Short mmCIF file of C-alpha atoms and ligand atoms in Angstrom, two decimals:
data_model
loop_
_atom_site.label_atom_id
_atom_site.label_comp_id
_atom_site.label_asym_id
_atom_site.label_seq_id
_atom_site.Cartn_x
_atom_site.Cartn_y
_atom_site.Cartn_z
CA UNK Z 12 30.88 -16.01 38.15
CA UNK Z 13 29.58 -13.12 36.46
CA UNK Z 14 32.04 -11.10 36.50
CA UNK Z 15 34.64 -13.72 35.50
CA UNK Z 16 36.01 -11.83 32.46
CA UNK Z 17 36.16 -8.78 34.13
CA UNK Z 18 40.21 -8.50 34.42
CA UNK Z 19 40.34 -9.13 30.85
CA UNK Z 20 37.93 -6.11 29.32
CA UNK Z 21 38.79 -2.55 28.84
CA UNK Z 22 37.71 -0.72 31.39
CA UNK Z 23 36.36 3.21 32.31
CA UNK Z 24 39.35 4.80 33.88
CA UNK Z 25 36.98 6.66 36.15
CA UNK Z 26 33.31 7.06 37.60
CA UNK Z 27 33.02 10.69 35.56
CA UNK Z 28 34.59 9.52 32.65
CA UNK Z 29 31.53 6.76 32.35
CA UNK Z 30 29.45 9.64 33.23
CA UNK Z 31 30.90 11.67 30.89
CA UNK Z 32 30.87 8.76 27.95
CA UNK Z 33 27.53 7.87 28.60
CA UNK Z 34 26.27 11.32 28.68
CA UNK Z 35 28.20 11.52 25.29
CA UNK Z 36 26.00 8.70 24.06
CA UNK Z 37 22.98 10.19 25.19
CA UNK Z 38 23.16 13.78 24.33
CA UNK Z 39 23.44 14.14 20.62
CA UNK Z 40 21.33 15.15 17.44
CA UNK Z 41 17.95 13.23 19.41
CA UNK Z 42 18.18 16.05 22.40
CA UNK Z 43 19.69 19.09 19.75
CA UNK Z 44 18.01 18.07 16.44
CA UNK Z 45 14.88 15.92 17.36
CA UNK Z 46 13.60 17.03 20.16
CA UNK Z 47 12.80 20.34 18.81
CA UNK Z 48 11.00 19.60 15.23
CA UNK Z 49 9.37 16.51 17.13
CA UNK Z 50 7.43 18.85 20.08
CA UNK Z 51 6.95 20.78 17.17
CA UNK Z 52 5.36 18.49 15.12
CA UNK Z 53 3.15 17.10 17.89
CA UNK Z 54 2.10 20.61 19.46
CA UNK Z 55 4.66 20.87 21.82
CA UNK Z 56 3.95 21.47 25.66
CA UNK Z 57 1.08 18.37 26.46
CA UNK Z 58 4.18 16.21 24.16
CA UNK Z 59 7.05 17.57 26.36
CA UNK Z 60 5.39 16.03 29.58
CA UNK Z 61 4.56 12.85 28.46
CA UNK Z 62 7.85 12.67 27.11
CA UNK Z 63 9.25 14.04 30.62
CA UNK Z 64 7.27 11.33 32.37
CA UNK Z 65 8.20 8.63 29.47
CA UNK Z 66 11.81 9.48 30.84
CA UNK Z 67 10.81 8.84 34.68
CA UNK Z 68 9.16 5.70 34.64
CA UNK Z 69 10.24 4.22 31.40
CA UNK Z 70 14.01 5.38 30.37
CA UNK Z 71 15.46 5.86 34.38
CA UNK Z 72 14.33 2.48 35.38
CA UNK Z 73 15.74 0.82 31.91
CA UNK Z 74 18.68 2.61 32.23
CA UNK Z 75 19.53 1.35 35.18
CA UNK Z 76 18.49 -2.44 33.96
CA UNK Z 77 20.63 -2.12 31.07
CA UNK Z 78 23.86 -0.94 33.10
CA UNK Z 79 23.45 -3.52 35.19
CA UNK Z 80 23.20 -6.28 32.68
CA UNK Z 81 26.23 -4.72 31.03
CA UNK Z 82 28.44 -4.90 34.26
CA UNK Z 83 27.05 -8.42 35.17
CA UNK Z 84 27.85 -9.90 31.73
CA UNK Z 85 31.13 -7.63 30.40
CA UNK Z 86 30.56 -9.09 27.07
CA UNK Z 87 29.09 -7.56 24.19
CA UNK Z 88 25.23 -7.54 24.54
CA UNK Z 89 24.73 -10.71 22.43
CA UNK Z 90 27.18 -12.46 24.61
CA UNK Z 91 26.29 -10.51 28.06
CA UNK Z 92 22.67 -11.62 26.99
CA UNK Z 93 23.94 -15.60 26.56
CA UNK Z 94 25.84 -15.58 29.79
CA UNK Z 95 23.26 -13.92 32.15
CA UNK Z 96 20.38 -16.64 30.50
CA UNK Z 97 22.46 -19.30 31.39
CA UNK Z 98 23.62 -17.72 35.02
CA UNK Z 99 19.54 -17.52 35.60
CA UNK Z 100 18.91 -21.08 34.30
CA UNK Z 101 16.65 -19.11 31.44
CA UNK Z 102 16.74 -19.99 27.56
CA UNK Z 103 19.42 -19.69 25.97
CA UNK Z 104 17.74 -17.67 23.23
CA UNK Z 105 17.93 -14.25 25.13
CA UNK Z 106 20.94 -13.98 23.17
CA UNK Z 107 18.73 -12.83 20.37
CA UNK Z 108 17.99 -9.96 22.18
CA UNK Z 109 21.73 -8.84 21.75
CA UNK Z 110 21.16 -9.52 18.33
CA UNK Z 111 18.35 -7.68 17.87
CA UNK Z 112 19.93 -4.61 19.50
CA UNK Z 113 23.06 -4.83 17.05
CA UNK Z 114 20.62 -4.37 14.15
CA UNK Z 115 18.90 -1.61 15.53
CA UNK Z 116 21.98 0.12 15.60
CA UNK Z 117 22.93 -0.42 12.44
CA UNK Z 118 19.80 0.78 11.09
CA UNK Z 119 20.01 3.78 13.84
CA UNK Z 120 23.46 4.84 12.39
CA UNK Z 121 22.45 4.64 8.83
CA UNK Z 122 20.61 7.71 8.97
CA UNK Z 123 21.98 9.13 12.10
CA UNK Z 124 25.38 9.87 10.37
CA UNK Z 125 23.46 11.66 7.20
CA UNK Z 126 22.21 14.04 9.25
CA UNK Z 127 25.56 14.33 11.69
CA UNK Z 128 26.79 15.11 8.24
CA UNK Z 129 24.67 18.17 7.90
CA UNK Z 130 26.00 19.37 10.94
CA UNK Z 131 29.15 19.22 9.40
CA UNK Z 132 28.36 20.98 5.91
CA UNK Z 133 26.58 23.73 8.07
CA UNK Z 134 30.33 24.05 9.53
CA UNK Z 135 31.71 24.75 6.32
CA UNK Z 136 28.72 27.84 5.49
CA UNK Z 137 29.53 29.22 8.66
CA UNK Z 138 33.10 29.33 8.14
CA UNK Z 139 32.08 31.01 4.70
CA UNK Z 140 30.17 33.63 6.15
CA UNK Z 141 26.60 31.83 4.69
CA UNK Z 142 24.60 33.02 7.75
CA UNK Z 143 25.46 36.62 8.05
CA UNK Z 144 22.47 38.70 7.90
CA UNK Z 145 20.34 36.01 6.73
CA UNK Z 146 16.70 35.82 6.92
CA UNK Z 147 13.98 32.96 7.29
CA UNK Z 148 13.50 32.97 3.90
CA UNK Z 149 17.30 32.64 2.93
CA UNK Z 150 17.83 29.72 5.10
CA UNK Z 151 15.17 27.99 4.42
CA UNK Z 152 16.80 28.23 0.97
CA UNK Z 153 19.98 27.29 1.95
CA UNK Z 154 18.51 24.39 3.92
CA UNK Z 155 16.23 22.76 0.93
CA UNK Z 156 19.46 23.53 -1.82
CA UNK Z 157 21.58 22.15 0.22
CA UNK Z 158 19.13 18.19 0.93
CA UNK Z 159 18.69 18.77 -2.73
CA UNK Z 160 22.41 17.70 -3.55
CA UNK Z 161 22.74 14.01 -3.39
CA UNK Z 162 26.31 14.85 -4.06
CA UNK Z 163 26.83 17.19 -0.93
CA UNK Z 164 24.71 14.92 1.41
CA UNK Z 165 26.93 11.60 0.13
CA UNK Z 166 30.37 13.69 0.94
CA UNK Z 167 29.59 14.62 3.96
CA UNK Z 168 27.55 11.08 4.93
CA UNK Z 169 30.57 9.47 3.95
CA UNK Z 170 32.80 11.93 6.37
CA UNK Z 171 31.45 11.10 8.83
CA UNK Z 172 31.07 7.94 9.00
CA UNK Z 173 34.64 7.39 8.29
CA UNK Z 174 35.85 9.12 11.39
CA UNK Z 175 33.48 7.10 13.47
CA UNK Z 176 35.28 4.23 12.51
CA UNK Z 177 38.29 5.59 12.49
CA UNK Z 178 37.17 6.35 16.39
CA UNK Z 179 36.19 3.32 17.23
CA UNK Z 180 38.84 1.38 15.75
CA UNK Z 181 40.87 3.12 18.37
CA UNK Z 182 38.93 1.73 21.10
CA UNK Z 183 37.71 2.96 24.54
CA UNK Z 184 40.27 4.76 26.26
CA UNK Z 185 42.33 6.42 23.33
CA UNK Z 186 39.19 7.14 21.61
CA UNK Z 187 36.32 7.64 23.01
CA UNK Z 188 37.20 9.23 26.38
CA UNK Z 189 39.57 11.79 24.90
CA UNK Z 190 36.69 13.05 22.86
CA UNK Z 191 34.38 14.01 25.76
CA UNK Z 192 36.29 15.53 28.04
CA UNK Z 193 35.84 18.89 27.36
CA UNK Z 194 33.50 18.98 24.69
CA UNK Z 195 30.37 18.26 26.75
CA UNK Z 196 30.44 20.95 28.85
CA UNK Z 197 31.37 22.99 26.21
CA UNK Z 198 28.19 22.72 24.06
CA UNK Z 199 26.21 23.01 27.52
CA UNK Z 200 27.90 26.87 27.71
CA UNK Z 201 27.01 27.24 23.79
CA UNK Z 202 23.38 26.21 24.46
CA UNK Z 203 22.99 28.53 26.89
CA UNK Z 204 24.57 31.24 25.07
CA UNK Z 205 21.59 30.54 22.45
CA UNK Z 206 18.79 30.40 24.88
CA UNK Z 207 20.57 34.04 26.13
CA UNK Z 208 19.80 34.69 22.74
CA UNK Z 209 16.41 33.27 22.15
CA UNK Z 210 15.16 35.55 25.34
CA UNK Z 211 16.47 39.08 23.92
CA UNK Z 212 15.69 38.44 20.31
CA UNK Z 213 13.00 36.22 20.19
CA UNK Z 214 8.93 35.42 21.08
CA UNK Z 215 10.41 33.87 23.85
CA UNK Z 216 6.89 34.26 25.76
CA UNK Z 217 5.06 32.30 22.80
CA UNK Z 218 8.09 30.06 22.47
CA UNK Z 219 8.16 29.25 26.13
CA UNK Z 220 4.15 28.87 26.48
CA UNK Z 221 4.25 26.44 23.20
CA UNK Z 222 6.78 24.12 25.10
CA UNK Z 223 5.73 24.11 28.94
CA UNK Z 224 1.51 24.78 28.57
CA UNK Z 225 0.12 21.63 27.93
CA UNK Z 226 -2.98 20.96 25.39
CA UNK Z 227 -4.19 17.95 25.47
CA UNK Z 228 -6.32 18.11 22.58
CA UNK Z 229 -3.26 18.06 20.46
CA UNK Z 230 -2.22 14.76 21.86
CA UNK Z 231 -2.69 11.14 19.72
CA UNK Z 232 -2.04 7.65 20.01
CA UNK Z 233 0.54 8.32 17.80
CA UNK Z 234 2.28 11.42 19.54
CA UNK Z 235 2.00 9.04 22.51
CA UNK Z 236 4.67 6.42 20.76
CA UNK Z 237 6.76 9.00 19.43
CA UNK Z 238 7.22 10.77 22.80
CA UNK Z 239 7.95 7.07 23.98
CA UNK Z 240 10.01 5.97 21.50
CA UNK Z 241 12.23 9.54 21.51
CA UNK Z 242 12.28 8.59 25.07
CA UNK Z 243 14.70 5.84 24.17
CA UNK Z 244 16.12 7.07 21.53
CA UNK Z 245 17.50 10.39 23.37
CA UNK Z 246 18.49 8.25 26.58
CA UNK Z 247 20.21 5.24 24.14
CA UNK Z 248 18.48 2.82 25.46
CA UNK Z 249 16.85 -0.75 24.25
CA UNK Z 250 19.51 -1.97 21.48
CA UNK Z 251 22.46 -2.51 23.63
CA UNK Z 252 25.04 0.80 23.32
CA UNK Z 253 24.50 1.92 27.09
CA UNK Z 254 24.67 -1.84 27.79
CA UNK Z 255 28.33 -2.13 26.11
CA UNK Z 256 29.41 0.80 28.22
CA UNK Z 257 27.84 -1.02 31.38
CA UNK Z 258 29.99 -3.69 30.55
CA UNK Z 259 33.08 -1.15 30.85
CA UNK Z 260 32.24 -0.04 34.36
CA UNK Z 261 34.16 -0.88 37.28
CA UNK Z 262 32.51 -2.59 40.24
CA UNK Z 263 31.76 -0.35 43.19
CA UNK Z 264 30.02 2.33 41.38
CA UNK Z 265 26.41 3.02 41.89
CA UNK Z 266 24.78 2.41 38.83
CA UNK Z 267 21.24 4.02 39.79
CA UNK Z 268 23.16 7.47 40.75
CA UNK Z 269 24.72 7.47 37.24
CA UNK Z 270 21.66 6.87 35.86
CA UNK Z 271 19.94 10.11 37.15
CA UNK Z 272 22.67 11.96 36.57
CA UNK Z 273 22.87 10.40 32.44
CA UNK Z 274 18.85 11.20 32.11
CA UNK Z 275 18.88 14.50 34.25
CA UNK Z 276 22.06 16.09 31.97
CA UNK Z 277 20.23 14.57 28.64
CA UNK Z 278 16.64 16.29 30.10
CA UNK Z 279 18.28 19.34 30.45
CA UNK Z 280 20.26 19.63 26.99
CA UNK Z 281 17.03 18.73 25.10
CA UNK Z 282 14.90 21.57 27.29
CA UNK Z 283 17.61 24.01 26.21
CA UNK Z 284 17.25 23.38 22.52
CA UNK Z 285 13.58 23.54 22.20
CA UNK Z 286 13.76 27.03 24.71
CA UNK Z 287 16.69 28.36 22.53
CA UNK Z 288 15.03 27.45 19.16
CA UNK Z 289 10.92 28.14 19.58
CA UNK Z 290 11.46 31.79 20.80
CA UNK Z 291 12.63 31.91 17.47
CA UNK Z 292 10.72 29.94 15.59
CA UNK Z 293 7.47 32.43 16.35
CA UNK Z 294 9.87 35.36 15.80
CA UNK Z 295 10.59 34.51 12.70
CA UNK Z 296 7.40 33.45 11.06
CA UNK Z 297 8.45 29.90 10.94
CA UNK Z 298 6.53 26.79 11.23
CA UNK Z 299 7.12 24.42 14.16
CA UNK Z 300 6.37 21.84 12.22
CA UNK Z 301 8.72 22.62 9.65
CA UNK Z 302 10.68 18.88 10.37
CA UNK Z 303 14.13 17.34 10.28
CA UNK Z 304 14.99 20.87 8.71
CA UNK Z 305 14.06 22.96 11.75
CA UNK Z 306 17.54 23.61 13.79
CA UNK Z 307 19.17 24.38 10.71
CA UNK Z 308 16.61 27.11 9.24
CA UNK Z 309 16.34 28.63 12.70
CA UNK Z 310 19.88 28.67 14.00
CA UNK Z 311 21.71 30.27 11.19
CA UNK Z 312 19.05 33.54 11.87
CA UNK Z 313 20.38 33.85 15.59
CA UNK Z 314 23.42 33.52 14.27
CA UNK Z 315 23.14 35.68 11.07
CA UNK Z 316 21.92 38.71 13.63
CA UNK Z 317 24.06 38.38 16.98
CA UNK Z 318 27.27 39.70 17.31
CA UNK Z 319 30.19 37.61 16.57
CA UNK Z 320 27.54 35.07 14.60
CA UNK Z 321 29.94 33.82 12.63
CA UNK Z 322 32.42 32.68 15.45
CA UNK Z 323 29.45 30.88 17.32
CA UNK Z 324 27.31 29.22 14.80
CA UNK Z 325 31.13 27.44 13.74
CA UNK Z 326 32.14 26.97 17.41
CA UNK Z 327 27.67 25.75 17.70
CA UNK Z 328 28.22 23.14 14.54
CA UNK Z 329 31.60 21.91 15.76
CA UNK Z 330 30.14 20.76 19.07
CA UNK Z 331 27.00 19.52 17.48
CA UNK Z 332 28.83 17.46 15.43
CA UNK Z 333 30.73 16.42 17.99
CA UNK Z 334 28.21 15.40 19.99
CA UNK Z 335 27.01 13.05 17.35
CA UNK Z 336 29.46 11.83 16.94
CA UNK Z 337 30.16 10.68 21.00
CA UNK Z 338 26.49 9.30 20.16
CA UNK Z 339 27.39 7.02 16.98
CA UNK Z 340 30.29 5.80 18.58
CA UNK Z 341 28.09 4.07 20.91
CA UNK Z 342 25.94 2.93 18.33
CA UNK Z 343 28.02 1.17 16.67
CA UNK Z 344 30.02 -0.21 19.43
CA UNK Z 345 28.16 -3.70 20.38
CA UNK Z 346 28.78 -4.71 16.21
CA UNK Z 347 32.07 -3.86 16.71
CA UNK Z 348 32.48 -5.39 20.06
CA UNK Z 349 30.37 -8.98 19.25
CA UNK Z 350 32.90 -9.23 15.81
CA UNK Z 351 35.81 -9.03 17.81
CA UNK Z 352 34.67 -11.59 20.53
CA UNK Z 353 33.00 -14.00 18.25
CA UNK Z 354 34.77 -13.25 14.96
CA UNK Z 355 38.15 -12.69 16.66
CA UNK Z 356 38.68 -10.21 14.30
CA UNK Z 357 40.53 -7.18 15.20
CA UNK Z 358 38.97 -3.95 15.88
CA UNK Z 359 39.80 -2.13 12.88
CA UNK Z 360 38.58 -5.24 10.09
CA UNK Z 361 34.98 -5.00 12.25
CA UNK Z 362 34.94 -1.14 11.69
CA UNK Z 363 35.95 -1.35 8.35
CA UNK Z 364 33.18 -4.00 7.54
CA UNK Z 365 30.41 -2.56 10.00
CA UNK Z 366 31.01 0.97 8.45
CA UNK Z 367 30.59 0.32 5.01
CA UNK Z 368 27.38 -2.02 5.55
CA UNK Z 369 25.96 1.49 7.68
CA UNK Z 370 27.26 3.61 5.18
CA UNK Z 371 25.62 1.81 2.37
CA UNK Z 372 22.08 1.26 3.88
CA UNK Z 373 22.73 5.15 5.05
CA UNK Z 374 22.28 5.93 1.19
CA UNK Z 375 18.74 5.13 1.23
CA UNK Z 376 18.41 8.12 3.48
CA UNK Z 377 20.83 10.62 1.40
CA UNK Z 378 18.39 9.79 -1.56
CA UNK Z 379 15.30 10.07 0.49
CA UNK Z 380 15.63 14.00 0.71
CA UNK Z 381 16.38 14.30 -2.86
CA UNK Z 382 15.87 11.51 -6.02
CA UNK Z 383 13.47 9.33 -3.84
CA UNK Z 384 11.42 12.47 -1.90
CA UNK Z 385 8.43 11.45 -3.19
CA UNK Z 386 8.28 8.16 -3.01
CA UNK Z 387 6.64 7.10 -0.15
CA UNK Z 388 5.83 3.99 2.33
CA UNK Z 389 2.67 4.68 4.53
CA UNK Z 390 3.18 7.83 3.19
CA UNK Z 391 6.57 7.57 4.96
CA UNK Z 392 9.75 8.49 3.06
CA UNK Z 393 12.71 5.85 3.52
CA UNK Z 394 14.08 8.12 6.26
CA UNK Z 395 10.89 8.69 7.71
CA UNK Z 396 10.68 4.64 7.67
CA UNK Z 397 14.00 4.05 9.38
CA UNK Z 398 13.47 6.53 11.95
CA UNK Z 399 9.99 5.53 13.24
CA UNK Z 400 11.01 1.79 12.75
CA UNK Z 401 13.87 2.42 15.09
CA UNK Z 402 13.09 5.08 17.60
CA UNK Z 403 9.19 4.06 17.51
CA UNK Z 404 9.20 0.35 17.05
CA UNK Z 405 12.48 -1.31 17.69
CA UNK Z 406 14.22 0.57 20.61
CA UNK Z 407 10.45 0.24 22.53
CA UNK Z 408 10.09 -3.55 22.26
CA UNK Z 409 14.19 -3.71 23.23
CA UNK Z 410 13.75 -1.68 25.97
CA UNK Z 411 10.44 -4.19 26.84
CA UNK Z 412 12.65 -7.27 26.42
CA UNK Z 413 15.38 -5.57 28.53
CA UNK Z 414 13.05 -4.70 31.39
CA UNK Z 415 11.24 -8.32 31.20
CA UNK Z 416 14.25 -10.34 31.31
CA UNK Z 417 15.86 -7.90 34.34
CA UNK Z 418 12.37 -8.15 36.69
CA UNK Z 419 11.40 -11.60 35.94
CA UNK Z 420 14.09 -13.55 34.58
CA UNK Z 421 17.17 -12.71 35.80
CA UNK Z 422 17.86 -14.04 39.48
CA UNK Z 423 17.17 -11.09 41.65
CA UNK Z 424 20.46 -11.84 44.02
CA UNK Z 425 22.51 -11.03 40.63
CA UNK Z 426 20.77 -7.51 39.94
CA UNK Z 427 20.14 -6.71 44.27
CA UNK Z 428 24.04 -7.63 44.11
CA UNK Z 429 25.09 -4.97 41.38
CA UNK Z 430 22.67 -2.49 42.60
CA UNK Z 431 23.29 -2.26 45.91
CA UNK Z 432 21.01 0.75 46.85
CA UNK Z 433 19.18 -0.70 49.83
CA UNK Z 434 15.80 -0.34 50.18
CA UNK Z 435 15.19 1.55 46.54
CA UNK Z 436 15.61 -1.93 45.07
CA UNK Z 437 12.51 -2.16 45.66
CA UNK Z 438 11.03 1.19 43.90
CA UNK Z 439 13.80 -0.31 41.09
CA UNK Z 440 12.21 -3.85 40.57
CA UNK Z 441 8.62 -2.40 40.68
CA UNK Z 442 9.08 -0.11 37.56
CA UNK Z 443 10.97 -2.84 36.08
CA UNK Z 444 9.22 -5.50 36.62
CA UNK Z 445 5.64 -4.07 35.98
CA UNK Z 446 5.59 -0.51 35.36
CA UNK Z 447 7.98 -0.31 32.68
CA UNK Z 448 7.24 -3.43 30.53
CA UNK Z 449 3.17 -2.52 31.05
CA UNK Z 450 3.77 0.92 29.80
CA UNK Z 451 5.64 -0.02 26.61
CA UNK Z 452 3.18 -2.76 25.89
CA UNK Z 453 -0.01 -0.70 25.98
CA UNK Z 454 1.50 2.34 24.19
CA UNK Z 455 2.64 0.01 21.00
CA UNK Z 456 -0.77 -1.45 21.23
CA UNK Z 457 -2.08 1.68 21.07
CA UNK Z 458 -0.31 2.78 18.46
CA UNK Z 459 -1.27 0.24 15.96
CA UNK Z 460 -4.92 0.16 17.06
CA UNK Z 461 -5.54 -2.93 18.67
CA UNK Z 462 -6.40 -1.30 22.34
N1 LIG P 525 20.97 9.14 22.26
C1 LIG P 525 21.48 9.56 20.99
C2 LIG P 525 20.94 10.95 20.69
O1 LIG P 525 20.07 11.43 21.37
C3 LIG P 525 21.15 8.59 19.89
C4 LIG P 525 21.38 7.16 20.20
C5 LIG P 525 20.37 6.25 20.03
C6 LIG P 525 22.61 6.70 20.69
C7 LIG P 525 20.54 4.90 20.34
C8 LIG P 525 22.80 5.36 20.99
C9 LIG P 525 21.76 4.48 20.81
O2 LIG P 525 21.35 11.56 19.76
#
């Protein structure tokens, strides 16, 4: 019965190309743009491997759950989350959980596209020759003129967001499968063009030692629940976008070997990044804790010096922006997808309507780099707020639900059924059941001092 409106939904017209969608989701600014000035701001190498082992025994096993709920229910996740209650005789109020994810996107893509819109401003200085020659000095200029503009930041905000919509109006096959064909591998050639870089221009011995030799001393509570909650955010898990693309799967395919392959491509993108960008960093007298600014006062150097700079840093922003874009696609998708179910509106009214409710809230963040900069919550700017309510708080606890209601809710001959890898089930259900749930528990404790 689960699968009963199977026939009717779009589907994946291949194993890669859910691969390749899902790696879209998960590879975007949070392995290119976070990663970095987050090991940087929490003294990098002892943060990289609890964030490595966050990914193991937290993300892999909550992939998997999530995939699996999305194939069971092929609804949107509010829906999905109604019909697998009731297939498991649990209350009906899971559905909530959908819910909850849908907001958490919302909020995710509200500041998500500001910055995707940097990417695409920093297209237009490359084309214009901005970078040539430049030094750490000029781009930290260009960088803090540039947030200064309200004006700029709303343009290209607003750019981007439109052709999100414009995307996802189109649906799955015309629109989001076209765009990641070829563009994934192509940024995974760029990256390593820049790490090529990094190693004959830069401190790469200081860069690589700050990433890969752990200090624990440098470690907190609080680094703890960041390297958690990027975790999540980097894999796109806990509000419901890899469960919408679960839910476009075709039976048969083993959803446990996808999900390696998913967190294994995203690992490897984000360990790129920071190994292409810290060598530089230390070259060029900058701080790794510079912030949300870090990528885009370090890359324009690499590409101000190599030859041919100009021609890569545009070919380096394209794909960046690019791969944001392949991420807030999937962000937005389960609004988009629980309007046209429940709403019966078509695709295009629930972009139109979801888009401008992100694109207004995503204001708040275009202001909080310039007019609003100083004014602070928890000493939090409203971007800081969104971001650490989403990637530290809200993804965590929907990830928490996610795992709870897969390893001791939901019927175990539905998931053993869609699984189907023998005796790893078992491995599975462990980490789901305890390990996973546990882990997120005591690390949000943690984090707001209670244990
Ligand atoms: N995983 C995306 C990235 O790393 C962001 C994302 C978060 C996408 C949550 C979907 C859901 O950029």
């Amino acid at each position: 019965m689960t699968n009963a409106q199977a026939s009717t939904q779009e589907q994946w017209s291949s194993r890669l190309m859910f691969i390749l969608a899902a790696t879209g989701s998960a590879v975007g600014l949070g392995n290119i743009w976070k990663f970095p000035y987050i090991t940087g701001e929490n003294g990098g190498g002892a943060f990289v491997l609890v964030y490595l082992i966050c990914i193991a025994t937290i993300g892999i096993p909550i992939m998997i759950a999530e995939i699996m709920l999305g194939r069971s229910g092929r609804q949107s996740p509010i829906n999905t989350m109604r019909i697998l209650a009731k297939a498991s005789n649990a209350r009906p109020s899971w559905r909530y959980l959908g819910w909850f994810g849908v907001i958490t996107g919302f909020l995710i893509l509200s500041y998500y596209s500001v910055i995707a819109g940097w990417t695409l401003a920093y297209i237009v200085k490359a084309v214009s020759g901005d970078f040539s020659g430049v030094s750490a000095n000029d781009t930290q200029t260009i960088f803090s003129d540039f947030v200064n503009s309200p004006l700029q930041l709303t343009l290209w905000h607003s750019f981007f967001m439109l052709a999100t919509m414009w995307i996802v109006a189109r649906g799955v096959h015309n629109g989001i499968e076209k765009a990641v064909r070829y563009l994934m591998p192509t940024l995974l050639i760029l990256l390593i063009l820049l790490v090529a870089y990094a190693f004959s221009s830069g401190d790469y011995i200081r860069g690589l030692k700050f990433l890969f030799s752990p200090d624990f001393s440098k470690i907190s509570a609080e680094s703890i629940l960041i390297a958690m909650g990027h975790a999540f955010f980097t894999l796109s898990l806990g509000m419901g976008a890899i469960m919408i693309y679960g839910s476009y799967l075709p039976n048969g395919i083993s959803i446990a070997k996808v999900s390696i392959i998913i967190a294994i491509a995203d690992t490897v993108v984000a360990l790129l990044a920071g190994i292409a960008i810290f060598p530089l960093v230390f070259a060029n007298g900058l701080e790794p804790t510079s912030g949300p600014g870090l990528i885009f006062q370090t890359l324009p150097i690499a590409f101000g010096q190599m030859n041919g700079g100009t021609f890569f840093a545009i070919v380096f922003f394209v794909l960046l922006g690019f791969a944001a874009f392949t991420s807030s696609i999937s962000i937005i998708e389960p609004a988009v997808a629980w309007l046209v179910e429940n709403r019966g509106w078509k695709r295009s009214k629930a972009c139109i309507y979801a888009g401008l409710l992100t694109w207004l809230l995503g204001m708040g963040t275009v202001f909080s780099f310039n007019y609003w900069k100083d004014i602070k919550f928890y000493s939090m700017t409203f971007f800081d707020l969104m971001d650490a309510l989403t990637a530290n708080i809200m993804l965590p606890i929907g990830g928490m639900l996610i795992a709870i209601f897969s390893g001791w809710v939901m019927h175990e001959t539905i998931s053993r059924e869609q699984l189907n890898i023998g005796k790893m089930y078992h491995l599975w259900h462990f980490l789901i059941k305890f390990v996973a749930p546990f882990a997120v528990f005591i690390v949000l404790l943690h984090a707001v001092g209670i244990a």
